[in-house]
Structures are given as C-alpha cells and as structure tokens.
Amino acid sequence: MAIKPAQGNDVSKPGVKCMRWATQRVTSMRARGKRNAITNRLHRGGNVTEKKRGSGGTDSGDGSNLGGVGRDTSDSDGDPGSNNDDTYPPRRMFFNIPLPDDARDTDGRPIAHFTRNKIRTSKYTPLSFVPKNLWYQFHNIANIYFLILIILDFFPIFGGSDPGLNVLPLTFILFITAVKDAIEDWRRTVLDNELNNSPVHRLVDWNNVNTSEDRISIWRRIKKASTRGVMSIFGLVQRKKKDKSASGKTYTERALDEPRASVETRRTNRDSVAFSRNSVEEEGIQMTPVPSPLPHNTSHGNEVTLGRNRSNTGFSYEDSELPTGAFNGPLQEDLKDHHKSINIPMKFHGSLINPLKQIPEKARFKKDFWKNVQVGDFVRIYNDDPIPADIVILSTSDPDGACYVETKNLDGETNLKVRNALQSGQKAKHARDCERMEFVIESEPPHANLYQYSGVVRWRQRDIKKPEEEGTDMAEPISINNLLLRGCSLRNTEWVLGVVVFTGEETKIMINSGISIRKRSRITRELNWNVIYNFMILLGMCIVSGVVNGVTWGEDNHSFVFFEYGSIGKTPALNGFITFWTGIILFQNLVPISLYITLEVIKTAQAFFIYSDTLMYYEKLDYPCTPKSWNISDDVGQIEYIFSDKTGTLTQNVMEFKKATINGVPYGEAYTEAQAGLQRRQGVNVEIEGAKAHKQIALDRIKMLEALRRIHQNPYLYDEELTFVAPDFAADLNGAAGNAQRIANQDFMLALALCHTVITERTPGDPPKIEFKAQSPDEAALVGTARDCGFTVLGRSQDGIFLNVLGEEKEYKILNTLEFNSSRKRMSAIVRRPDGRIILYCKGADSVIYSRLKRSEQAQLRRDTAEHLESFAREGLRTLCIAQRTLGEDEYQTWNKQHDIAAAAVYDREDKLEKVSDAIETELTLLGGTAIEDRLQDGVPDTIALLGDAGIKLWVLTGDKVETAINIGFSCNLLNNDMELIVFKTEDDTAASAGRELDKHLAKFNITGSDEELRAARKNHEPPDAGHAIVIDGDALKLVLTEELRQRFLLLCKRCKSVLCCRVSPSQKAAVVQMVKVGLDVMTLSIGDGANDVAMIQEADVGIGIAGEEGRQAVMSSDYAIGQFRFLQRLVLVHGRWSYRRLGETIANFFYKNMVWTFVLFWYQLYNNFDGSYFFDYTYILLVNTVFTSIPVGLMGILDQDVSDKVSLAVPQLYRRGIERKEWTQTKFWIYMFDGIYQSLICFFMAYLLFSPATFVTSNGLGLEDRERMGVYVACATIFVINSYILMNTYRWDWLMVLVVAISTLLIWFWTGVYTSFPANASIPFYMAGAEVYGQLSFWVLSLLTIILCLLPRFVCKSFQKIFFPRDVDIVREQIRQGKFAYLDQEKSAIQISENVSSAGSADSTNPGIAKHTRSQFSPDDDTRPMYPPSVTATGTTHNPRSQNGSDGTDYTGHRASLEQPPPRFSLDRPRPSFERLRQSMDKTRPSFEASDDFTSAAMLTRMESSHSQTPTQRMPHGSSSLR
C-alpha cells in the first residue's frame, strides 16, 4: 500500500514517503541495524539464505535509487551462497512514461539492455555442432595424439603403408561420440523449444519504452533458419511415426523425457503447452468478461449459494446467503456496533491508473510465445498456467488481490503459497487500464535468492476532481510476496495481471540452475595421466631408436655399408630424425586408439543394460532407469557421499493424519516405518509384527467407518481417503465414554476445522467432492481428518468459514487469524461461534503450547498428553498440540483495538503484531495433540540402511523446515534415539558466533579443524561413528560456508553419521556438494526431483533426477533418471559397482596387452639397428588390436561379474572397495605395465634363443630363419598369452567368455594358415609361412613353454593372494561355491507363501528395486553363515507398496522377539493395540530417551508451566519439540 508523502530528510526521495520503514534510506549506524533487523524479520519465514546484497541504488537526488529498498552492501562478502551483484546493475522500468534523458543513448534508444526470455540449456545448434563438438573432443589428449599419427602416415618417408586405412579408427571414435552427444543435446533442444514456444497472453499494440526493436544480424538469421529447418524435418519424421502407430507412447518412448503434466495439474481449455504456430496469429483475447477456467460449483444441501463469480477460486461464499443454522440475528447487529466502535482511519493506497490520461484504446491482450516476452511487458496469467518470467503482480481475480501459486518446480514444495497484488494496482482489470497506468519500478538487480526481492513502485497520484493539480508523488514497496517467479504455476485463481521485471537467464530459477556441465568420469580424467606416462615411454623408445640409428649410419664398420645404396636421409642426423618419427608410427599401439573405441562401446553397453533393467522400471509412470550421460557409469561405483533432497525424493509429500490424543485419551492405529525400524533394532521380527498390525488396522478401519456412519451419513466421507483409523474415537464421539469426552472430541475437531488457512476446491458431483489446498500439507491433512469425522469445511466467506458439523451447516466468523511463522511456531484463529461465544483456537509445537497453558491446571492431562506425544514422535510422526481459550467480549474488543493499531502501523509492524498476539495467546486450555505421517516413498528406509552398510554417507539438503527434516530423519532411520543430535544454531548472525559454535562441537571429537586433520580425513573412508548427527539451517549454513569456517564445518560433518541441511537455497545445495567433493576429494552423487535441485545435480560427480510429479527439470539436468528413490540401491550397488570394477580391470588389461605387443617389436629393434622395420607381417599389426585381442578384453568390460546382483545387494560391504578407489590405481597400472614388459621379454627372447644357435629348415629344405616366419613363432604365442592372461583376470568364466577367448586366440592361427596359402594375398617372403611353421615341432613346444613362463608368475601371485590375503569378494565367492547364499534363490518360492504379509519386509523377488529379507525362514546355520550378515537380498516386487523390504542396518541376526520383554502396560480398560505396542517398545529405551535434550520428552513437558506471563519453572532447551 502507499501513503501520501511527508516532508523530511530521512526519506528515500524528497517529497516521497514509502509505506515501510525498511524502504527509507537513513545512513546512521542505528538506522542500518534497524533496517537489517526489519529485513531479516520480514523474510524469516522464507529463510534468508544468501549474503546481503547491495541493490546498487544510492542516495542521489535524481530519484534513481530504490528508496532504500535495497539492503546494506557493507558485508557482501562472497561465500558459496552469496551472489555477485556486479554482474547485473540495478534497473528502472518505465510504464507509459517517456524515458528520461539519462536512460537513453544518443540515438534515443534505451541504454539498458535486458536479456531475452528465450532460454537454451542445450550446448549446440545445427551450425555449431560439428566445430564445437570437435573442439570438445580434441580436448582429449589422446585424440590429438592420434591425429598427429594420421598426419605422419600421409608421408611415406615415415613408413606409413596405408594412411586412408589409419584414418578410419579415429573417424569412428569421433563419429560415435558425436552421435551420442547429439542425441543427448537434441533432447534438451526439443524441450527448450517446447518451453520457449509455450503460450502466454501479452499486451500488444502499446509502446513498451523499456526495450528497443531487436536487431537481428545476418548470422543470427542463418542460425535461426537452420534450427527451424532441422526442427521441421524432425517434426515431419515424428508425425510419420505417429501416423504409423496410434497406440500411444511405448515403454521406450517414455524414457525420452517428454514433458508430462503433473498429477495435480488440470490444464485449461484455452491452449496446450505446445500449441501450433498459427495460433499465435489469432485475434487478440479480450480481458472481459473473464470466464472461470474451472467448472462452477452447484448448490447442494439447503440450497446454499456458494458465491458468485468466484466459486472455484478458493474465495467462495463471498456475498452469499447464510445457510440454515448459521449465525445471524441480534448478535450480528451487536457485531456491527462493535466494529463501529473501533475508530480506525481508512487507509488510502493510491492507484497506478491515471484517470486523466487520454488513451487510444488500441491495446489488447494477445496470445504469444514465452520467448517474445520482454522486460516491461504487461502479461495476463490464467489459472493453472505456468509463469513465463519473474512478474510483479498488479491485480488478481480476487477482490483482496490474493493469488495462489505452486512452487514445486522452484523449491520442491507442492503446497500452495499466497502472493499478493500491489495495493496501488488492484484497480487494473482491463487492457485500457494498463494503457492509463503511469509508474516507474525501481528494482534491485537479479540474484539467486528465491526468498528475497526488494523494489519500489513510484507514481504520481492524480485527483480526477482536481485535474489542474500536478498530483502527489507516492511510492509502494515491492517484496517477494508481490512477485511471481518463473517456474511456478498459478492455482485456484482465475487470472493475474502483472508486469515483467526479469526475463530469461536473469530469472531466479535460471540463475539457480547454473550451466549445462559436460562431465567426465574420474577414470577417464586419470586415464589422461596414464596416456601421458605411456607417451613418455613411447617418446623414450623413439629417441633411443633415432639416436642409435643415426649413430649407426654415421659409422663405417657395419655390413650394411656393402649392401645399402645410401639412406633416405642422406646424413646420419636426418636419418635419426626420420627414424624417430618412424618409431612413433611403429610403436603407436602403446597408446592405442582402440582403447578409446572399446571404452565407448563398453559404456554404451552398460548404459543399455541399466536402461533395460526391469528391476529399476517404475510401472506407475511407465519409466525405466534412463541414462542421460553414458560416459560416467564407472563413477556410480565410487560414490562415497550422497546428497538428497527430501520433498518428493525421500518422501511422497503426502501427509496422513494417523493419531491423536484428546482429553488424555490416545486414538489412532498406525504402523509406521520409524516404528518398524525401532522394533527391528530391538530384535523384533518386524514381518510378523507388521502383518499383525496391518490386519488389526484393516479391521479397525471397517469398524470406524460403520461407527461414523451411524453418527452421521457424511456425504463428504470417502472410505479410501480415511487415514485416521480409530473406532474408539468414533464411539466416544457418539458418547460411549461419557458426555465430557464427547464434548472434548467435538471441540478438538472444531479446532482442526477452524484454525487454518486452507482453501476449498470442489469437484462437481452429487454431493460434490471437497478437496483442500493449503500452504502446508500438514494443514490439509488436519482439515481432511476433520472432514472425515463429520466436521467439513465447505468454504469461506469474506470473514468466515462455513462448516458442516455432523450434518448441520453453520457459519463461524473468523475475527482474526494470527499466522504461523518460524519464530512463533504456532498459529491461532479467533472465532465467533454461532452461539455468540468468542473462542481462540491455537495449534503449534508442544513446547510452545505447554508454555502458554493455564498455570496449575490440567496436571494429569498434561502428563498423559505429553506421554502420548512422545510415543507419537518415536513413531516418526509430526506432532502438534491443540489448545483453546474462551474470550470475553470486552476483553476481545480491547485486544482487537490494539491488534488493529499494530496492523496499521508503518513502523515495526511485525514486531508489534507479534507482541499483540503473544498477549492474547495465554491462559490456554489444552485440548490434545495430533500426529501426522509424511509418507516416505516405498523402500526408502531400507535403501538408506543398505547404502549405509555399503559405506556411503547420506546428507539431506532440503528447503523445508528443521522440524520437518528431523521427522523425516527419524522415519527413514537416518536418525535414532541413541544419537546426540547437534542442532547448529548461532547466537547471532555473525561469523565469530558461528566459529565459537563450531569449536564447541569440534571439541567433542577432540579435533580443532587443522590442515593435518583434513589430510587425515581425506585418507579415511570409514563410516563415522553412529553416535552423532548434525542439523543446520540455511542462515547458519551461510556463515559456515565462508572461507575461514568451511574446513572446520566439513570436519565436524565428517564425524557425524547423518547431516541434515534445512531451509537451504539451490545455490547453497551446490555449495555444500562442492565443499565435500573438493574438500575431501571424494566422489559425490546428488539426487532430487525439482528445479531447485538442478544446481546440486550438476555440481555433483553423478546427478540423479527422479521423474516424479514435480516436473522434469531435474531429470533433464541429470546424468541418470529414475522413477523412485529405492532404485538408487540397485543403480549404485549393482550397476555402479560392476561398471567401476569392469572398467578398472579392462583398462589395466588393455595397457598390459599393448605393452606386451609393442615391446616385442622394440626388442627386435635391438638386432636391426633400430631402423624401424616390422618384426611381424603388417596384417598382424592391423589386426592385433581389432580382431585378435580386443574382443576378449571388451567382453570383460561388458559382461564380467565377480558376484551376481543378488549377492551384491546381500553383501553391500563389497561396494567399499569402490569408495576406496582400489579397482583402478596407479599402482595397479604400473604392475600391469611391468607384467607386460616381463612377458614381452619371454615372448621374444624364447624365440630368439631358439633361433640363435642354429636355423631350421622344412622337410623340403626351405629355411625358416627369415623375420616373417620367426614373427609367426612369436606372434602366435604372444596372442595366446595375452588372451589367456585376460581370461585369468576375468571372474566370470561362462560359455560366452571362454568361447570368445578361444576363437580370438585360434583366429591368428587360422588367419596365418589361410592368408599365407594364397600368393595373391601374402607377400612373396610370407607365402606358405603358416604351413611351414605349423609343421615344426619346435613351434608347438616353444609356444607351450612361452605360455607357461609368461603366465606362471601371475598365477602364483593370484593364488597366494587369494589363499593367504583374500579380499572380501574372494571370501564371498568361495561361500557362494559352498552354497551359503543359496537362500537367495529360495526366496522367491518362500515369498509366495507370505505374499499377504505387508509393511516392514514383505517383498516379492520380481518387483523393481525393493529388496526382500527372509532370514527368519531361510537363515543359514552359524557354521554356514556368510561373512557379512546380509542386510537385504534379491530385489523384487512387493505386494504392499509401502513395504519395509526387510533390510537390517544392524548386526543383529535371528529376528526373534526378546524373551525378556516387560509385561504390557495398559492405559485404559479398552484395547488400544497401536499405543500399547509402541509403549512396550518405549519401555526398553526410555532411559536413553529421557537423557537426550534433542527431542521433547514427556517428563520435560509435564514440568513446564506457562512462561508467557509468569516465570517458567524450567526453560525448554533448544531443539526440543520445535525440532520434531
């Protein structure tokens, strides 16, 4: 809102006064502190996660500053979470006002140039693809090396025989890589085009002075034409495919990540996302009348009118008739009198519309593309439409200027959020109103903080009654609550009118998204060093060859003087130079191009296997695991840290009301994941216990539904949506436990139905189905349970709520709503009931509510409720306390006057409102508490436990509140009651305070955060002790990520078993990933499902996107896309481990085999003066790396398995070898290299020693002493040795591997025999060499001896290692041979018997990704037990979608119930299975729980007294109930 200006020197602009103190620029130190305090308080709920930024505005007299809206720039030091405003200057946007001189250049064009709204996440265009892709590929040093070799081959002087043939390998590898890159980038291009061509209604035929006509260069025209041409061809092909197949998408097509509408999204009939280009040219759309995009509600019940023109916007009941039984009569007149008695001046907000302005009335709203939206445009957004840019809201379809947005693509949250229009713009409804508007928006520069925005709108208020006056300058601040961000979607609001302030790459979502990063695997990066090492060896060999040959030609005492007619080089020096380059060609296989071809084939095959794995196929979405980056599969096998989002990644973001305690009586039956995990740690067989619990819950559900319908035939109750299963509650609601309990239950449900900010949404029907949209999913669950129990919220009027209370419709006047925020941790609603009583209903954290209860009252109720809440919390449920207070009329009116004064305050409004709220929220009466479950995705706890057993550390990075994250931590077993929970919070927002806090916690581990400790931490890959966990929010994280504190914070986190970072921005997520990845030199993986996760997905070594219900931004930016979090266990522990081990062994064997072959040629050079002549026939040179040896080593990289997938999951500890990066090390590289040198010596000198004493002749007297025939002796034995060596290093000797090795080995004999039998094929010296050599006994004996001598050292070493120093995998493989893992194969038949057993542990062996644990049925005896207790077994299908999958994160075996359990304690005379079951579990662990100060205990709550108006008996420590 705005007020008339007041004169003074402390305002931002002379003659202008803004509505909020924070918009005034006072330069004193006291003013600066005050401004920062207000700014922080304003955004406390949104979490100021970035460094303070300067807006760039200054206190100048020209009015160009923001009026102090920008924040202080004095401490804008750079940390990973901060933003650099130097990149973007502050901006001013003018609307229907000519640009001032300082905003125009000499040609009259705007000086400020804003980015286009067109975005591009792809790397290439059709024109840039070839040169740019080649540029990227030739960053690989090996490709440059091979290119040099090809160039040398074109000069015959260096001995090149067929340069054209040598071009083919490099061309092949470049082509395959280019095709792969093109496919990946094309998918991004298609989605970019669909997004850029999405429709929006933009104001046309008016002058946007902020932008000038876009000058399109010739080069840009060519690029656009080429892109359109390629897209047209692609569209034509796609249309033909669609014509051929009318059956819709197939299994494969779904994996291509075409946009899929959210389950909750209902598109309007106006247009689609990808509408035809011709639709843009249709007639402009008029703004009035505005039809509702949703179907209108119908009357029902007593013919209640549910509102006019707003029936589906979430603001129904306005101006409606009161229903039967609603409050009316004399009391309504009393209310009017009370309101009249409150003399509050009407606020004048002003209007941006100049009523005196003459307009042509040509402007109209027309459908256009997103890419054409510019800064300064007026746009109109309709219900369910996505937001095309960052937009300031001018007006909405709601008279109060409110609208609802869904931000799940931005911050991962699916709950609706309220945004408000500017008070000065709410009169704008039509296109002609936009023409009459005259105003200037002064905005801070673009930055990445999603929760902050500061700007101010300035205008001159004209009075239509006094047209001769110039008007009054006015201003209104713009905050983040007035801004719609790109990536959000409009919900429950018919339309919104706004102006664009940021477009394209300057929008907050794009700034947070980062750039598309080209990732290379760690092995590939390290491989460059190995190539350099080999190149240095090659260089040394060639230098030796050149020097020796040059020196030899310079001497006259050699026999070649009599036989050679001069040399090519003529001089010894030139001969040596030529020989050097000849050696480069001769020994080129030392750095083989075939290695890179083989690696590309292997990685492509691995990607195909991952894609084809049906156990990672998500049937609900028809989505397989889809590799996006094919070249980093080996990195998935080396992951040590996983960074996960919470909402939509670990959880389904589905809140279910499970339990309640009312008047000291616990209600509700549930069996949660956290409860199952607790019982599992105690040794209880959770499969049997889970089956009993679910059977009981099913029976109780039937009883409750019958009881509820006996009370009231609730038309809004749907059986399948009932989550609160409590038949005893239904009985007590009907009076079974007495009238007092019945009234308590009714008051409790009324509190749930009245104390909220939920809006209703109706689906037409008879009766209509009512759904609830809330800013918090918890609120929707609470209101939904009240509906199921007969207290249905029908809708809202402007100042009230309509309820259906057990069949009777009533209106409750909402007098005041005291909203929830992170500091209050509570929410209250003051309600006038139909009987005239005024009741304050309050809900909030238990510690907050308990401190505001009446002193010395309800002692027993407090103790009972506290015990119940503790038991609920131990089940991983989110708890709230519910209380009420009856207010007297005079007391309320007195307080309300104070509240209205505080609400109208210009200065310190939030502080004043909080104080006034505190004054009324006292002397409460406790009603009870609620317990809500945030449902985890299927198999999440077991996947986390399994990854933990593998040595992988999981950190949760979420934008949610601390309380929410901690609850999820307990639910998914990241946290447990035995942990010391470190809640990291600073006394003030300073680095010094954060440093002191860090030092305090580091002292617990006897460390200081020194460089020596960091170096030791880098070498230590052991999982940390399970005794500590740390929780930190975004404000504190901003401080500890600074340069001076980052190292200490990293070392503290490394000592903690679990780390939860809450209320963090996307850029902070990426900063945390970067801190761990670089600081500890480890492999990292990030997994998320929303656009807010893109930054950390791209920062991590491996990025995983979940193709859930929150859009596909994370999927498109990821390296792998999966359907559910549980598939991560199979992707990492099976495919990742296989890929890493395969590639590590393949590369080592590849270097070995080329070392053997190349050094055999080198040894031959010792005896021919290093003249570069070939020892073998040239066909051997061509075929050795393409036919004779490449297929076995390639098959090793594709199919080799040390253990099966079932055993990989059963013994996750096998993965730790990848974490320690032991499968590919430089030590291993050099061992294989020296092994190759040794075997090359044997292969060559065994033949040399055979021929050196004497020569051989065939039976017909032909000699065998020439180099071609001696080469046959050596080549055949060498190929046999190489392939046998590869087979020896292969774990899996199946028929295919043995057959391929045999064929590859025999092929050289076959080739030699056949090729040399025809004179036309073989050279004259090589003719009949095969037949002549094969006929000699010496050949076969020499081959046998050579093979034995070459392989014997390797065989002896491997045998010694496996017998005396076995690795984990060696022991497991031996146990597999002994049948100790046979139970894995028996599981499938066993599960058929127990198929109906659900929850913790029942799974079928064919379901994707869910592991099954049946040791209770097939547990091996102690003498046959495997080395590791299998925590999970074969993956399979689960009968119950919420199965625990039976994973065991402890060393406990046997799974039998304890024989020493205490006898059950019964709270009441009626059976309450769920409560008693948990109470028995609590008896075992209560001492450790009571001793913990990190979680609210019953004893602590019962000792609390009201601390609001009197001194509390005990102060609640930080991190108790507020962190539940």
mmCIF file of C-alpha atoms in Angstrom, residues 52 67 379 426 478 549 851 865 873 929 968 1176 1202 1230 1280 1317 1409 1443 1519:
data_model
loop_
_atom_site.group_PDB
_atom_site.id
_atom_site.type_symbol
_atom_site.label_atom_id
_atom_site.label_comp_id
_atom_site.label_asym_id
_atom_site.label_seq_id
_atom_site.Cartn_x
_atom_site.Cartn_y
_atom_site.Cartn_z
ATOM 1 C CA LYS A 52 23.184 -9.490 1.922
ATOM 2 C CA GLY A 67 14.212 4.416 -1.790
ATOM 3 C CA VAL A 379 1.056 -10.116 -19.102
ATOM 4 C CA GLN A 426 -5.641 -3.685 -7.750
ATOM 5 C CA ILE A 478 7.612 -4.433 -3.587
ATOM 6 C CA ASN A 549 70.021 -45.460 -35.896
ATOM 7 C CA SER A 851 4.387 -22.772 27.958
ATOM 8 C CA THR A 865 -0.776 -35.832 26.627
ATOM 9 C CA ALA A 873 7.184 -38.768 17.971
ATOM 10 C CA GLY A 929 -2.414 -33.272 20.141
ATOM 11 C CA ILE A 968 11.839 -37.493 8.147
ATOM 12 C CA PHE A 1176 55.654 -59.169 -37.956
ATOM 13 C CA ASP A 1202 32.530 -61.069 -9.680
ATOM 14 C CA TRP A 1230 52.378 -49.963 -13.171
ATOM 15 C CA PHE A 1280 47.750 -66.847 -26.770
ATOM 16 C CA SER A 1317 48.254 -70.049 -48.620
ATOM 17 C CA GLY A 1409 14.213 -52.234 -6.593
ATOM 18 C CA SER A 1443 6.888 -52.474 2.268
ATOM 19 C CA GLY A 1519 15.954 -28.322 19.749
#
